PDB file of C-alpha atoms in Angstrom:
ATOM      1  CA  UNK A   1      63.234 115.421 107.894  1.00  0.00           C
ATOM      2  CA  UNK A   2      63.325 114.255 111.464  1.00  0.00           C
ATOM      3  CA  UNK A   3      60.286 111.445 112.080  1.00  0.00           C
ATOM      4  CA  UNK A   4      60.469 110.147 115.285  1.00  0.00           C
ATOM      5  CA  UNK A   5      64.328 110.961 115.878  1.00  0.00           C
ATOM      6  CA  UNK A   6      65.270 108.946 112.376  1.00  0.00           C
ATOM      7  CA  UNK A   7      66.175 110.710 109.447  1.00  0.00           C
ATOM      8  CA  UNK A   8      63.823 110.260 106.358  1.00  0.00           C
ATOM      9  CA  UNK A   9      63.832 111.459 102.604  1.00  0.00           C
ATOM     10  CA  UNK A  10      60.840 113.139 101.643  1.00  0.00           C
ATOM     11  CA  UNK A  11      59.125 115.223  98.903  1.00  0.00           C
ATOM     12  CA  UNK A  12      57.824 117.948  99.837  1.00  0.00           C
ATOM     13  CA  UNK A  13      55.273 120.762  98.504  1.00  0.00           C
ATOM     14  CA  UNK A  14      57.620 124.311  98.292  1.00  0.00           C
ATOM     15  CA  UNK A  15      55.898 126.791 100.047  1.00  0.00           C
ATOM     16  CA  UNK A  16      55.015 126.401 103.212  1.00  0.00           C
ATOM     17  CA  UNK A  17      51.124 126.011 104.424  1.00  0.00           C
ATOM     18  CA  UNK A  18      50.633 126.184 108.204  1.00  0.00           C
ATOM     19  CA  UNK A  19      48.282 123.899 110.264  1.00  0.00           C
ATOM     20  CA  UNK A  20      46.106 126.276 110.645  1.00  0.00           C
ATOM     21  CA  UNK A  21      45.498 127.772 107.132  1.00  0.00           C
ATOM     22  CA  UNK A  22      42.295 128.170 105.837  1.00  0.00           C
ATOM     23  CA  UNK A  23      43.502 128.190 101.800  1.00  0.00           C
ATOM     24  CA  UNK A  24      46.388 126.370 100.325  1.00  0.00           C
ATOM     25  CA  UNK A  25      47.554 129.309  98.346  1.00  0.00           C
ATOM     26  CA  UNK A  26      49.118 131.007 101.558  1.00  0.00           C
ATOM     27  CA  UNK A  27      52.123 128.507 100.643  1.00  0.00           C
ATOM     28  CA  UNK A  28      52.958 131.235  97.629  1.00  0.00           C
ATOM     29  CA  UNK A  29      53.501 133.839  99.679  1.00  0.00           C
ATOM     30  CA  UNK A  30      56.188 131.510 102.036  1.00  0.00           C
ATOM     31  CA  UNK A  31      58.487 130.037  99.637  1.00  0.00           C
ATOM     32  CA  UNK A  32      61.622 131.883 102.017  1.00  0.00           C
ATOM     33  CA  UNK A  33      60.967 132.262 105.921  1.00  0.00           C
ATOM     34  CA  UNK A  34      63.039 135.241 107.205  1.00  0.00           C
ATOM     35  CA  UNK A  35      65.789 133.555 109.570  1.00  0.00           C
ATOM     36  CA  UNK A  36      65.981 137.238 112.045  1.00  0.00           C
ATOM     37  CA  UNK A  37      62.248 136.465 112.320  1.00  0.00           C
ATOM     38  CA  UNK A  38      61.452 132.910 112.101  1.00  0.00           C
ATOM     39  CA  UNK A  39      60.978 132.293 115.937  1.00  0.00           C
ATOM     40  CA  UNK A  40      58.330 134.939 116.312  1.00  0.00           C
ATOM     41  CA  UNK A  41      56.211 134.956 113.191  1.00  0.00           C
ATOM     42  CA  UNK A  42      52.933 132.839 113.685  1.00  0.00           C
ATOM     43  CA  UNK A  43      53.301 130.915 110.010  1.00  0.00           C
ATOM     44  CA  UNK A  44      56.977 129.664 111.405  1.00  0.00           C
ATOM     45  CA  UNK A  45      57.547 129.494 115.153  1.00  0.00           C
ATOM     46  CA  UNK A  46      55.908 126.008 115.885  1.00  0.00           C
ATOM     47  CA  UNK A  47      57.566 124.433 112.872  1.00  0.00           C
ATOM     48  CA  UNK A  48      60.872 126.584 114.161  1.00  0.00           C
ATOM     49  CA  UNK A  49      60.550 124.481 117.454  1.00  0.00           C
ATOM     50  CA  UNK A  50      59.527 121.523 116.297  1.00  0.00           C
ATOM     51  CA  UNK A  51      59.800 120.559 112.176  1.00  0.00           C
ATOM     52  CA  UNK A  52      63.089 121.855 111.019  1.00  0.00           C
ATOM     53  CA  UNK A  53      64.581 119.689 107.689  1.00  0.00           C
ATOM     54  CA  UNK A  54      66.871 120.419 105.210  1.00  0.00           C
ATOM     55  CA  UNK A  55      66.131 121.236 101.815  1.00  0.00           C
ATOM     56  CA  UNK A  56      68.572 119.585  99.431  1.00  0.00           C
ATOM     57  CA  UNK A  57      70.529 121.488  96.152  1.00  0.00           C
ATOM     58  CA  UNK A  58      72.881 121.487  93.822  1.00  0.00           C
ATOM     59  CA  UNK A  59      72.392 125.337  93.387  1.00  0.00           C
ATOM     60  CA  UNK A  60      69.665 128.282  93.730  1.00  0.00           C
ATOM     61  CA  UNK A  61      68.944 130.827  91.525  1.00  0.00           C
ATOM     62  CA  UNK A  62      68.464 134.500  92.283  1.00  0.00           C
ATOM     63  CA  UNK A  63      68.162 137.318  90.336  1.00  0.00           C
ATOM     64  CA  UNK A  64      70.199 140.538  89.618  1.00  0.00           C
ATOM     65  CA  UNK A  65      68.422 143.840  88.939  1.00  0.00           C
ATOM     66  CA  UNK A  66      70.066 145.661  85.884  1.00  0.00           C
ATOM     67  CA  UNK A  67      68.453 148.664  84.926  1.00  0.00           C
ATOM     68  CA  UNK A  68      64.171 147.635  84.314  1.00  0.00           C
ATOM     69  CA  UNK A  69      65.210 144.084  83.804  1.00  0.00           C
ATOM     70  CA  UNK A  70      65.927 141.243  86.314  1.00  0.00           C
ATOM     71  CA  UNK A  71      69.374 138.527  85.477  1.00  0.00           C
ATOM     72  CA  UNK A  72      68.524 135.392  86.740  1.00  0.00           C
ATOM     73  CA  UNK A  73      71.908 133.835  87.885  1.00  0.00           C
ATOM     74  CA  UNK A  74      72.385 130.604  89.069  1.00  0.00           C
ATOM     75  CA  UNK A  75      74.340 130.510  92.432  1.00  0.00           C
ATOM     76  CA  UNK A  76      76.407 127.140  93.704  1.00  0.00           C
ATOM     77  CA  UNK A  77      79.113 125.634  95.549  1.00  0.00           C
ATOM     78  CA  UNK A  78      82.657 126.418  94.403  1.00  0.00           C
ATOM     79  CA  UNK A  79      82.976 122.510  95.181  1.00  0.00           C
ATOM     80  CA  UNK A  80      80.508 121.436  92.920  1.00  0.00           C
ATOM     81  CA  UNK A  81      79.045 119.417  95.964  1.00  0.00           C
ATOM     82  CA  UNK A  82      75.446 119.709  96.704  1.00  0.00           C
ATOM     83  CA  UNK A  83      74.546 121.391  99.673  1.00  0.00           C
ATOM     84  CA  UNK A  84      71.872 121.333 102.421  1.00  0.00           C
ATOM     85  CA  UNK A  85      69.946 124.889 103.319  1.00  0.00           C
ATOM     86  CA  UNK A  86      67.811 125.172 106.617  1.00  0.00           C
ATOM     87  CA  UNK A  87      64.197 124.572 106.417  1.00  0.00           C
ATOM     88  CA  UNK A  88      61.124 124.444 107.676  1.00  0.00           C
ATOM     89  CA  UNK A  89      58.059 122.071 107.380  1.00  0.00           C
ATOM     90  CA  UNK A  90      54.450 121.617 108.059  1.00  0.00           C
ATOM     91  CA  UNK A  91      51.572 119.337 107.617  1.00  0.00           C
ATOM     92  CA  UNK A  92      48.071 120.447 105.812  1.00  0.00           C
ATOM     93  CA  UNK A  93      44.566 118.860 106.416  1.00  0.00           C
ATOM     94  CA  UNK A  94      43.003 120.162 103.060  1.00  0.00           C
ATOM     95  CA  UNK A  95      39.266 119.988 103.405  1.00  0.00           C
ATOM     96  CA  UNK A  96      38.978 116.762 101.694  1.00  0.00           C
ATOM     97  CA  UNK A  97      41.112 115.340 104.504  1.00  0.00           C
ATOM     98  CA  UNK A  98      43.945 114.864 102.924  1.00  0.00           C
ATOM     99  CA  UNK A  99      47.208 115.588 104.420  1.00  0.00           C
ATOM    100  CA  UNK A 100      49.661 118.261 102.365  1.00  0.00           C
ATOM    101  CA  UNK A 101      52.994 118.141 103.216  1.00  0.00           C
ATOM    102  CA  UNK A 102      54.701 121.539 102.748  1.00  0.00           C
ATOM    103  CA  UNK A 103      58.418 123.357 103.500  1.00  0.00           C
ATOM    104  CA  UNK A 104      60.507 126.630 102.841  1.00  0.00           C
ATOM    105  CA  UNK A 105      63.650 127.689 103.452  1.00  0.00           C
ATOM    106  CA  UNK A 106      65.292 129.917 105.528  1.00  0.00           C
ATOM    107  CA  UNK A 107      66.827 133.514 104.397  1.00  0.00           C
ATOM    108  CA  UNK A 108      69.650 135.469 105.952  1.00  0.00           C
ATOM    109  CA  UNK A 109      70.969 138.734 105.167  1.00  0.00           C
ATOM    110  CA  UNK A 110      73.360 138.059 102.045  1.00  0.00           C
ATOM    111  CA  UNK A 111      77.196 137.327 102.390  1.00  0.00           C
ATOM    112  CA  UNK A 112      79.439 139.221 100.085  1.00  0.00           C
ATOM    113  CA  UNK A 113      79.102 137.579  97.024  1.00  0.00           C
ATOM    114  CA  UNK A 114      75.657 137.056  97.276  1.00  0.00           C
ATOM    115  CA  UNK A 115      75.212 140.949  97.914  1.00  0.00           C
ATOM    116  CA  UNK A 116      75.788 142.832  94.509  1.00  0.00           C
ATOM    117  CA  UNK A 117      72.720 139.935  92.983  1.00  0.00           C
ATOM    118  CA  UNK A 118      70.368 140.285  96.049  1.00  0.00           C
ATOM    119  CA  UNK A 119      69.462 141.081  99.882  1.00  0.00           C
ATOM    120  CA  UNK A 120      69.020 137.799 100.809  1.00  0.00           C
ATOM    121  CA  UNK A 121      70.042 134.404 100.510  1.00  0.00           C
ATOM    122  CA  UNK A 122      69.223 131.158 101.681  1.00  0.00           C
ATOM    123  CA  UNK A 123      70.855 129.808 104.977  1.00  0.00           C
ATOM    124  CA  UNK A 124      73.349 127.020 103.680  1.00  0.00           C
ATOM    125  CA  UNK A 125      74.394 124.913 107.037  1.00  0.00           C
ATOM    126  CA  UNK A 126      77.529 123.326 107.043  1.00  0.00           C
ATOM    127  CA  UNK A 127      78.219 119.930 108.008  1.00  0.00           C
ATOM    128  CA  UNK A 128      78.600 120.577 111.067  1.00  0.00           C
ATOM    129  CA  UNK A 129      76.113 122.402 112.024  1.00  0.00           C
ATOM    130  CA  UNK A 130      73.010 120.331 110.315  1.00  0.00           C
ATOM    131  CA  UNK A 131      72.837 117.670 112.993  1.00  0.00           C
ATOM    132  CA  UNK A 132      71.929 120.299 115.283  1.00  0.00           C
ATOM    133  CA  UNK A 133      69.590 122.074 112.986  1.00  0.00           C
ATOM    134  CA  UNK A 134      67.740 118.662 113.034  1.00  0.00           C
ATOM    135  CA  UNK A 135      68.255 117.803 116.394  1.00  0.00           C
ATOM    136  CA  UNK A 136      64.716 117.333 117.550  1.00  0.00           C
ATOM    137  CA  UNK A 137      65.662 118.118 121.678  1.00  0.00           C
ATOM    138  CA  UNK A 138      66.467 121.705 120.917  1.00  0.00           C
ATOM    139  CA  UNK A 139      64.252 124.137 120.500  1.00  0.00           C
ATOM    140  CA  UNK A 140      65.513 127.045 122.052  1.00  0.00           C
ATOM    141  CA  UNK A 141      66.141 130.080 119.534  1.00  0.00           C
ATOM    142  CA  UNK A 142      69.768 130.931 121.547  1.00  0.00           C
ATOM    143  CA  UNK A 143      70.843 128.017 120.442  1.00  0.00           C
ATOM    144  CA  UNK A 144      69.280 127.857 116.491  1.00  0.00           C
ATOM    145  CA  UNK A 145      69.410 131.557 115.790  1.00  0.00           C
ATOM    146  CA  UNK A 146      73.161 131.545 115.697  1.00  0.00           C
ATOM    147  CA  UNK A 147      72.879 129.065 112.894  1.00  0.00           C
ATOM    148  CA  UNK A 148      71.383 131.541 110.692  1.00  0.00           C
ATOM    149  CA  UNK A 149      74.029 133.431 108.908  1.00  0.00           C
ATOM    150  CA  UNK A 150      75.244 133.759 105.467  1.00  0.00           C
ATOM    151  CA  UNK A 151      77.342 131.343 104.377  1.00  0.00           C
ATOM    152  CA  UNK A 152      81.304 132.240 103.992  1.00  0.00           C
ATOM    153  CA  UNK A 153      81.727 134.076 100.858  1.00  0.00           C
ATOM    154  CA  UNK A 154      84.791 132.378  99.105  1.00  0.00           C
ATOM    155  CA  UNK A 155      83.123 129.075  99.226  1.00  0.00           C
ATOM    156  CA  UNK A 156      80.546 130.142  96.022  1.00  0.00           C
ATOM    157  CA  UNK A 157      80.456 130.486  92.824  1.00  0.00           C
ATOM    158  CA  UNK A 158      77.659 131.626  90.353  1.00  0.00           C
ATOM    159  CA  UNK A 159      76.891 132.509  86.714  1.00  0.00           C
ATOM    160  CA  UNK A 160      73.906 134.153  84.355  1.00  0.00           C
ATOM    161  CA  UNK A 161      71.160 131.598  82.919  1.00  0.00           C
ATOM    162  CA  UNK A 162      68.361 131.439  80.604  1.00  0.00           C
ATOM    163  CA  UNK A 163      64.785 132.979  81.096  1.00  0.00           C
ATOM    164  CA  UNK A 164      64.061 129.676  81.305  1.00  0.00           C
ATOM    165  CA  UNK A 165      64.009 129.982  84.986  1.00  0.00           C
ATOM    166  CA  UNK A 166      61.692 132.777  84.911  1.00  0.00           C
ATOM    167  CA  UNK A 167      58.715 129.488  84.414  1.00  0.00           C
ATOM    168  CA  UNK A 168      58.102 126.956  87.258  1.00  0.00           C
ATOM    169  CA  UNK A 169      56.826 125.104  83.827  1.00  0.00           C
ATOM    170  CA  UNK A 170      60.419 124.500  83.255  1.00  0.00           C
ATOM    171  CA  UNK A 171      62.454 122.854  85.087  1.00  0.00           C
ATOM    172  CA  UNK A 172      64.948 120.662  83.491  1.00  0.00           C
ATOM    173  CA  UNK A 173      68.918 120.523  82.754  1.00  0.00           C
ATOM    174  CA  UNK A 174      68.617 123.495  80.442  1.00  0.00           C
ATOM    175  CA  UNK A 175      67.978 126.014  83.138  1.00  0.00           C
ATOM    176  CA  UNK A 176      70.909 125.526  85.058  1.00  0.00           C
ATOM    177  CA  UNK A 177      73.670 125.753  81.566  1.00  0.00           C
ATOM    178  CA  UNK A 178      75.674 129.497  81.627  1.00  0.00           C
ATOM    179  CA  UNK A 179      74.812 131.973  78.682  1.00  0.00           C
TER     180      UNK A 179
END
């Protein structure tokens, strides 16, 4: 997160609850901004301009229809390295006062690999490009939007998990182990 042009560490609330939300539930409906809309849609063009972060993983999951049923697969760098995926952020006055920080993460349409398991996938920045995705002078969408892409295909890696995942209850080392 950029705070005043310095770089912080901070946990955050998934889902994303704009300023000017009347509930906090709205956040489970914007776990994923869409990146070819971000800039326009009321719940993510401020924070667009102003409160871009990245969200820090190892991995994602997504899952694969198959017939009725849905695959979870777990979806990571070939490297093994973790990785940093564009995001948004926002503070919350709930109506006792206090402040809710909240974020989500930006889709794109989905790179080859990611393609045949779903139609989107999250916008992984490289290196390269994250210091400008935080850079807190630029705000024009010519100059993020072009950020916003899938990430190159030969660069991931991915295999089928447990259920587990199917539970926000769980969320330890066993959901991310192959089966």
């Amino acid at each position: 997160v950029i705070n005043d042009g310095a770089r912080k560490a901070e946990e955050m609330r998934w889902g994303l609850v704009p300023f000017w939300a009347k509930d906090i539930k709205i956040g489970y409906r914007m776990i994923n901004a869409v990146g070819e809309t971000v800039s326009t849609k009321p719940a993510f063009r401020a924070a667009y301009k102003k409160r871009r972060c990245l969200v820090l993983a190892n991995g994602f999951f997504e899952w694969r229809k198959e017939g009725d049923a849905k695959v979870p697969t777990y979806i990571f760098l070939k490297s093994g390295e973790p990785f940093a995926m564009a995001g948004l952020w926002e503070t919350w006055k709930n109506p006792d006062g206090d402040l809710v920080r909240s974020c989500t993460i930006v889709t794109t349409r989905p790179n080859e690999f990611i393609a045949p398991i779903h139609n989107r996938m999250p916008v992984i920045l490289s290196q390269e490009t994250e210091a400008l995705w935080l850079d807190p002078v630029t705000e024009e969408a010519s100059t993020l939007n072009p950020l916003l892409i899938p990430s190159p295909p030969e660069e991931l890696a991915s295999y089928v998990v447990s259920s587990l995942v199917n539970s926000f209850k769980n969320s330890g080392p066993e959901c991310i182990v192959a089966v």
